[in-house]
Structure formats: C-alpha cells, structure tokens
Amino acid sequence: MRKLSITTLVALYVLSFMIACSDNTQVEKAASFLDRSVRYEQQGQFRAALIEIRNALQADPSDPLLTVHYARLLTRIGSPNQAEALFKNQSDSIDAIRLAYAEVLLLQGKTISAQELLAGWQPNTLEQAEFNRLQALQTYLAGHQQEALKQYRVLVNNPATTLSTKREFVSLLLQSRLHDEAQQWTTQLLAQWPNDPIMLYYDARLAYNANRLEAAAAALTEALVHLPETDMLLSDRLQVLELLSTVLTAQGRPAEALEYSRLIRTANPEAFLARQQYKDALAAASIGDLATAKDAFAEILNQFPDNQQAALLLGLINFEEGDLASAEALLSANLNAETAPVTLIQATALAQAEQGKADQALAVLQRALLARPDDLGLLSLYGVICLNNQQEQQGVQALRKALRLDPSKTRLHLLLAQYYVGQARMEPALAQLRTAFAENIQDWSSTGLYLTLLVRQQQTTEIQTVRERIGAEFATDPPAMWLMAVADVQLGNSRSAIALLATLHTRVPNNPNVISALARLHQQNGEPDRAAELWLEAIRVSPTNSGLVQSLVAAKAQSLPVDALPIWLIEQAEARPDIALPLHAAAVELLINQGQLAAAQTLASQYHSSDLPRAHAIRANVLRAEGVAQAEAGDWAGALKTVDRAIALMPNNSQLTLLAAKIDIQLADEPGARKRLQGLIAEQPNNAEALSALAGISMANGASELARSQYQQALAANPDWVPALNNLAWLVRSEDPAQALLYAAAAAELAPRSAAVLDTYGWILHLNGQPAKALQILDAALGIEPENEEIREHRRAVAG
C-alpha cells in the first residue's frame, strides 16, 4: 500500500494538528510518536517503527491518518490480514481510509469486499488516480484480465502516474504471460530509474523465463545492492533472494545458491521453520498419510496460531475423517469464501450444514458465488442446502442455473426431480428425468427413479419405450438388467422378468434385492417352494433383516399348514446352521402365537448364554409370553417381574414398555405407568399408542382437559389411531356433539368389528338427534357382544 508518501502523511498530520488541536496534549504526543515511527522506517528499523505507530494510535485513536500509516507498515511486513482487522475497527472513519482499506482487501484477493467498499463512492480529485488504479486491480483479480490491462494502459501512459503503479502494471503483465509487453515496459522504466530494485527484479524474471541466466543473476545482484537494509525480511528482498537462489542453482552454482537460502533462514528462522513444516505436512497428505499431516498441521497451529492455511487444511483432514464438529470449527473460523479453493468452501458449507448451521453454510456459499457465479459445484451445493432448509425457490433457481450452464449434469436433474416428487408434482419431476435419460441413460440412479415414477403413474407406453432403449444399448449391464426386469413386471411379462433376474442373480449372487425380487415373482406365480428357497438364500446374505424371515414364513405358509411351519423352520435351521438364529426366532414367534409356550421355551433355551441381539429378542419374546400368561392367570406382580426381565434384554422395545405400563395400571401403580410412558414418548414423540395410553390414565383420573390434549397428540402422530378417535369422541360428547360424531364415525369406519367403538358411535348418534341410525349401530354392536350390559343399557335409552 503506497498511495501517500511518508512525508505527505507526516505533513498532513502535523497540519491537522496545527489547525485544530494545537492545545491538545494527546495529539501532540501522537505527532511525536508518528515522527519517530517514520524516522525508524526510513532507517529500516521496522520493529521500532511498529512500536511507535502503536503508541501514536494509543495516544490519538480517532485519527484515520495514523490508522492508514499503521496499516501501510503492516502491509509492508507481509501482514495485510492484520491491517484489515485494524480498518474494521475504524468503520466510523471509513471515508478517510477507504482507499487504503480497499487495497488491503485486494492484497488478500478479497475482490468482492473491495468492490463493495468502493461501489458508489465518488473520490475527490486528489484521490481519483488511486481510485482508478484500485478499480483496475479489482477488475484484474476478479478474473477480467484483458479489461483490467486496458485500464492500466490508460493509467501508465499518463505522465503523472507514479512508479509504483507502473511496477504493478509490469507485475500483472508477467502474471498474464505477456512477456514481450512486460519487457518493453521494464526496459523503458529502467532507463528512467536504473537503480530501482523492483524493476531490476522484474527484468531478472524476464531474463530467467528466456533462459538468460547470466543476465538474470546480474540483475538480481544489482537489485540486492539497491534494496535498503532492514531489521525484518521484507517481501521485496525475499523474492529477490529466492529467485537468485533458483537462478544460481540453474547455473550449476549450488554452493552460492545455498548461501542465499541460508540468508533467508537466518533473517526469519520462525517463518522458515513454519514453511518447512507446512511443506512436510502437505507432502504427507499428498501420499495419504493423514495422521502425519494432521499432527504436522496441529503443531504448526500450536506454534503459529494465526496460520490460516494450516488451520484450513487441518479442518479439511478432520472433515475427511468424519470429525465434523472439529472440522466446522476450524473451517468456519479461517475460511475466506472470496479467495478459498472451491474444495475448502464446499467442505466448510457441508460441515456447517451437518452441524445444524444451514444459515451459515448458505451465507458462505452466497459469498463464494459472488466471486464465482458460474461454479457448478457451488451452485449445486447451494441448491441442495436451500432445498433442505425450506428455501425451495432459491434452491430450485440455483439448480436450474447450474443446468443451464451444463445440461449434461444428470445428478442435478435427479435432485430437482426428487424435490418435485416430494412436492407431489410428478409432471415436472418426469420432465427433469426425461432430460437426464436423454443425456445419459447410464446414470442409473436417475434412470431408476424415472422408471419408478412411470410405474407409479402406470404410463405403460413410455415404460415400454424406456425398456427398449435400455435393452438396445445396455442389455448386459447389471443395473440395466434390473431396470428391464422392473419394466417387465409392470408390463405383465413376469417370465421375462424372472429370466432377467435369474441371469442377474448368477452374475451378482449376493445381492439381496435381486434375490428378494426373484423370490417375490416366483411366489406371485404360484411357486411358493421355489420362493421359499430364495428367501432362505436372501436371509443367508442378509441375516439381520427380519423382513426377509417374515417373507419366508408367508411363502411357505402357502404350501404348509400353519402348525407345521415351526417344525419346518427348525428343520431348515438344522440344515443351515449359519442362519439358524433368525429361523429359530421365527419358529419361537409362531409357537407362541399357536399357544405352544413350552415348546417355545425349550427352543429358546439354547440361546440363554448368547449376547447376540437376535438371541436377546428370542428370550425377550418368550418372557413376554410368560408375562402375558401370568397376567391372564391374575398374577399381575409376577407378570410385571417377567416383563421387566424382557425389557432388560430389549430396553428399546416399545411394545414391552407399553405392556409393562398396562400391568402397572392393573397394579394401581399409575405413577410407575406414567413414568414408563413419558420415558417412551421422550424417545418416540410420535408413538400414538403410548400417547393414547397416557391419555387413558389422565382420563381415568378425571383430568379431561389433559386427556383430550394427549389424545389429540396421538391423533397428530397417527390420524387413524382408533383408541384416540373413540375416546376423544366420548370426552367431547356433551360439549361438542358434532365434533364427537366426526371422531366416532371415523373410528367406526376404521374398526367396524369393535363393539366398544360401535357403542360409542351409536350413543353419539343418539346425542346428535339420529335415533334410527343409532339403534342400527347399537344393534350391530350387540351382534358382536350380545351379553354386553353397557351396550344393552345404551340401546334401551335410545329406544325410549
């Protein structure tokens, strides 16, 4: 940063002091500190200069010129981030420091922030040239190099333009690889300023690029002569020393090159150490040694807590390892969304979103997209997070923009289609999937959803077209074979589907989905024994899937009497010891349901010492049956002990908890029942049965309002929960008979064979002035339970 010379800064400050503050002691002290800071800087004593300018700011913190001077010093020693922090604390004086602040931002690549800072500002005549230069630099850094260089050419052809602006122009020409033009300007400027070390450095770079090593070495040596001696290694000297070491190495003079490298290390040993550690950490990460890289970056941060690059890369490693909390903390604290690589931005946003900070993630992505408005990865991630954060319009717009930029991104079509499916908008979903299918049939996720929706919509003609295209191009690909089989089932070609799945099963023998689909088709075609064989195979592949066992039992029940099923399952378990446990579990369940508790106990006894979850389930199931038998015999205390033993085996089983709560009620332990139910609801807030049971306790205790609220919660969780509908109807029968009738009618429709439900319905019809229909419903209830005296009493009351 160099828009005002040191002499000008001092003069301006002293002038302002003389005009407005001649009797102000603090300002006088600040002027003295500033003067000393300037003199120390001119002598190359930057450490002392920094101390004095900090003293000046402490004496007079309100003067923006002191802030500008301090920021310029920080920038010269390579700390523009500290300069930025300094300016942030001076926001009330923004107009006085705007240009300096903008340059600090640009030095860090924060083009959007700089643009926002300069936007709409009208500089005065003295500031116009600097304003124009910064706008040109912002344009260049924002990626519009050609336009920016045109602006610079106008600036540098102005005789009043400073040497520093011309240096900057040459630097940008070099970055743009416009070497011929850069050489022309370098030659011209060195003719005017032959001893300028920066232009000598640029001349050396051009010579090195052209392999004129001797000329490069000579220019760099001359630059060193004219660079001022300083107590800190500044960037001007550092870049000369580094290039000189490189040139000498290329000339075959390694000893001399090593000497200049030693000068760099000696001048700033801490920075050199950190740089070497950083290189070592990157090398470890590049070969996949994340543990070593992680330790190295952590050590760098321990020594240099402000090292943002190390913090970001450590955060990225944490992200890759799944430690999202640590990753989010490091990435969020150190990421600059304007300048960071896209990979880091995406990792940060994902970590934030996964940690429940979707708004922060979207803010990061919005900032990043200002600098990279057409980045497909950022647009896609922004769209996904928006859709997941109930910001559908912004999400859809982002995904559509990404698809306009690249229609071949079929996964983006899939994302939009999934969103539309969630909105029950099948036509726009199909439109997205048709485009994806046309772009890339082999995106099997998109093609699979496309076919699924067509099946759901029963669009037979289009299903046939899709099936033919897949078969014509990819008939032997396993995903294609699966989708063709799906299409054949919908088209009624079950034999073709079976043949395809059988071939696919041969190629991928351990895919449970393929085996299950094949089993299901054989079962539908009246081949239950073949289906059962396949279900057994599916259980072998996925033994923890209880649904497969249920399908096995359902298939075999088509060819065996119910009482023979447990015996068959036990025989299969003996023949297949690798899946004996799930087969025995099913056999125990059947034996209990058939009232053969002793046989179930005998079968379960072989698992008493097993700690496997399925073994626990077998033992718990037997204990549940024992508890029910004890309850039926009136031994409620014994039943509770038995059920509690089952719960100890399966503490998360809601049915066992509900059974225990019902037994508590029978034992008049309503507090115990309430505690169980409340604990279950805390774990499963939408458990309608638990909510309804809790409401029943409230209702029995006369807490009608509380019971009503709890029944309504149960209905919110499950609108078809009959006990809640029936009991709510009874609770509101007097104060709101019309609403009670709605509840009772719904319950009766769902449970037309429940005498209790029909009794409630009939009585509420009576309360609503519909005696004829009430008698009809009450007669139906008596038909189910003819000895029910309560129903009889209601009928007599209605009949009058």
Short mmCIF file of N, CA and C in Angstrom, two decimals, residues 30-81:
data_model
loop_
_atom_site.label_atom_id
_atom_site.label_comp_id
_atom_site.label_asym_id
_atom_site.label_seq_id
_atom_site.Cartn_x
_atom_site.Cartn_y
_atom_site.Cartn_z
N ALA A 30 0.89 12.03 19.92
CA ALA A 30 0.72 11.19 18.74
C ALA A 30 1.60 11.66 17.60
N ALA A 31 1.69 12.97 17.41
CA ALA A 31 2.53 13.51 16.34
C ALA A 31 4.00 13.15 16.58
N SER A 32 4.42 13.20 17.84
CA SER A 32 5.80 12.86 18.17
C SER A 32 6.08 11.38 17.89
N PHE A 33 5.14 10.52 18.28
CA PHE A 33 5.30 9.08 18.03
C PHE A 33 5.34 8.80 16.52
N LEU A 34 4.46 9.48 15.77
CA LEU A 34 4.42 9.28 14.32
C LEU A 34 5.74 9.71 13.69
N ASP A 35 6.28 10.82 14.14
CA ASP A 35 7.55 11.30 13.60
C ASP A 35 8.64 10.26 13.83
N ARG A 36 8.69 9.71 15.05
CA ARG A 36 9.71 8.72 15.34
C ARG A 36 9.50 7.45 14.50
N SER A 37 8.22 7.05 14.34
CA SER A 37 7.92 5.86 13.53
C SER A 37 8.42 6.03 12.11
N VAL A 38 8.19 7.22 11.55
CA VAL A 38 8.64 7.49 10.18
C VAL A 38 10.15 7.42 10.09
N ARG A 39 10.83 8.02 11.06
CA ARG A 39 12.30 8.02 11.02
C ARG A 39 12.86 6.60 11.17
N TYR A 40 12.25 5.80 12.06
CA TYR A 40 12.70 4.41 12.21
C TYR A 40 12.49 3.63 10.90
N GLU A 41 11.36 3.88 10.25
CA GLU A 41 11.09 3.17 8.99
C GLU A 41 12.11 3.55 7.94
N GLN A 42 12.43 4.83 7.85
CA GLN A 42 13.42 5.28 6.87
C GLN A 42 14.79 4.66 7.13
N GLN A 43 15.06 4.32 8.39
CA GLN A 43 16.32 3.68 8.75
C GLN A 43 16.27 2.16 8.63
N GLY A 44 15.11 1.63 8.21
CA GLY A 44 14.96 0.19 8.07
C GLY A 44 14.67 -0.53 9.36
N GLN A 45 14.32 0.20 10.43
CA GLN A 45 14.04 -0.41 11.73
C GLN A 45 12.52 -0.55 11.90
N PHE A 46 11.99 -1.59 11.29
CA PHE A 46 10.54 -1.73 11.23
C PHE A 46 9.93 -2.13 12.58
N ARG A 47 10.66 -2.90 13.35
CA ARG A 47 10.12 -3.28 14.66
C ARG A 47 9.89 -2.04 15.54
N ALA A 48 10.87 -1.17 15.55
CA ALA A 48 10.73 0.06 16.32
C ALA A 48 9.66 0.96 15.72
N ALA A 49 9.57 1.00 14.38
CA ALA A 49 8.55 1.81 13.72
C ALA A 49 7.15 1.35 14.10
N LEU A 50 6.98 0.03 14.20
CA LEU A 50 5.66 -0.50 14.57
C LEU A 50 5.30 -0.13 16.01
N ILE A 51 6.29 -0.19 16.90
CA ILE A 51 6.03 0.17 18.29
C ILE A 51 5.60 1.63 18.39
N GLU A 52 6.30 2.52 17.65
CA GLU A 52 5.99 3.94 17.75
C GLU A 52 4.63 4.27 17.16
N ILE A 53 4.25 3.63 16.06
CA ILE A 53 2.94 3.95 15.49
C ILE A 53 1.81 3.40 16.38
N ARG A 54 2.07 2.28 17.06
CA ARG A 54 1.06 1.79 18.02
C ARG A 54 0.91 2.77 19.18
N ASN A 55 2.05 3.35 19.60
CA ASN A 55 1.98 4.37 20.65
C ASN A 55 1.19 5.59 20.18
N ALA A 56 1.40 5.95 18.91
CA ALA A 56 0.68 7.10 18.36
C ALA A 56 -0.82 6.85 18.35
N LEU A 57 -1.22 5.65 17.95
CA LEU A 57 -2.65 5.32 17.92
C LEU A 57 -3.24 5.25 19.32
N GLN A 58 -2.43 4.81 20.26
CA GLN A 58 -2.92 4.77 21.64
C GLN A 58 -3.16 6.19 22.16
N ALA A 59 -2.28 7.11 21.73
CA ALA A 59 -2.43 8.49 22.17
C ALA A 59 -3.61 9.17 21.48
N ASP A 60 -3.82 8.85 20.19
CA ASP A 60 -4.90 9.51 19.44
C ASP A 60 -5.57 8.48 18.54
N PRO A 61 -6.41 7.61 19.10
CA PRO A 61 -7.00 6.52 18.32
C PRO A 61 -8.02 6.96 17.28
N SER A 62 -8.43 8.20 17.31
CA SER A 62 -9.51 8.63 16.42
C SER A 62 -9.01 9.14 15.08
N ASP A 63 -7.70 9.35 14.92
CA ASP A 63 -7.21 9.95 13.67
C ASP A 63 -6.99 8.89 12.60
N PRO A 64 -7.70 8.99 11.50
CA PRO A 64 -7.60 7.96 10.46
C PRO A 64 -6.23 7.91 9.79
N LEU A 65 -5.50 9.03 9.73
CA LEU A 65 -4.19 9.03 9.08
C LEU A 65 -3.21 8.12 9.83
N LEU A 66 -3.33 8.06 11.14
CA LEU A 66 -2.48 7.15 11.92
C LEU A 66 -2.82 5.69 11.59
N THR A 67 -4.10 5.41 11.45
CA THR A 67 -4.53 4.06 11.07
C THR A 67 -3.97 3.68 9.71
N VAL A 68 -4.04 4.61 8.76
CA VAL A 68 -3.52 4.34 7.42
C VAL A 68 -2.03 4.06 7.47
N HIS A 69 -1.31 4.85 8.25
CA HIS A 69 0.14 4.66 8.35
C HIS A 69 0.46 3.29 8.97
N TYR A 70 -0.24 2.93 10.04
CA TYR A 70 -0.03 1.64 10.69
C TYR A 70 -0.35 0.50 9.72
N ALA A 71 -1.46 0.63 8.99
CA ALA A 71 -1.84 -0.41 8.04
C ALA A 71 -0.79 -0.55 6.94
N ARG A 72 -0.22 0.58 6.49
CA ARG A 72 0.82 0.51 5.45
C ARG A 72 2.04 -0.23 5.96
N LEU A 73 2.42 0.01 7.22
CA LEU A 73 3.56 -0.71 7.80
C LEU A 73 3.26 -2.21 7.89
N LEU A 74 2.07 -2.55 8.35
CA LEU A 74 1.70 -3.96 8.45
C LEU A 74 1.73 -4.64 7.09
N THR A 75 1.28 -3.93 6.08
CA THR A 75 1.29 -4.50 4.74
C THR A 75 2.72 -4.69 4.24
N ARG A 76 3.59 -3.74 4.53
CA ARG A 76 4.99 -3.86 4.09
C ARG A 76 5.69 -5.06 4.70
N ILE A 77 5.33 -5.41 5.94
CA ILE A 77 5.98 -6.56 6.57
C ILE A 77 5.24 -7.86 6.28
N GLY A 78 4.23 -7.78 5.40
CA GLY A 78 3.54 -9.00 4.97
C GLY A 78 2.37 -9.43 5.82
N SER A 79 1.69 -8.49 6.47
CA SER A 79 0.54 -8.83 7.32
C SER A 79 -0.70 -8.04 6.92
N PRO A 80 -1.18 -8.20 5.69
CA PRO A 80 -2.38 -7.45 5.29
C PRO A 80 -3.62 -7.86 6.06
N ASN A 81 -3.65 -9.10 6.56
CA ASN A 81 -4.81 -9.52 7.35
C ASN A 81 -4.92 -8.73 8.66
#
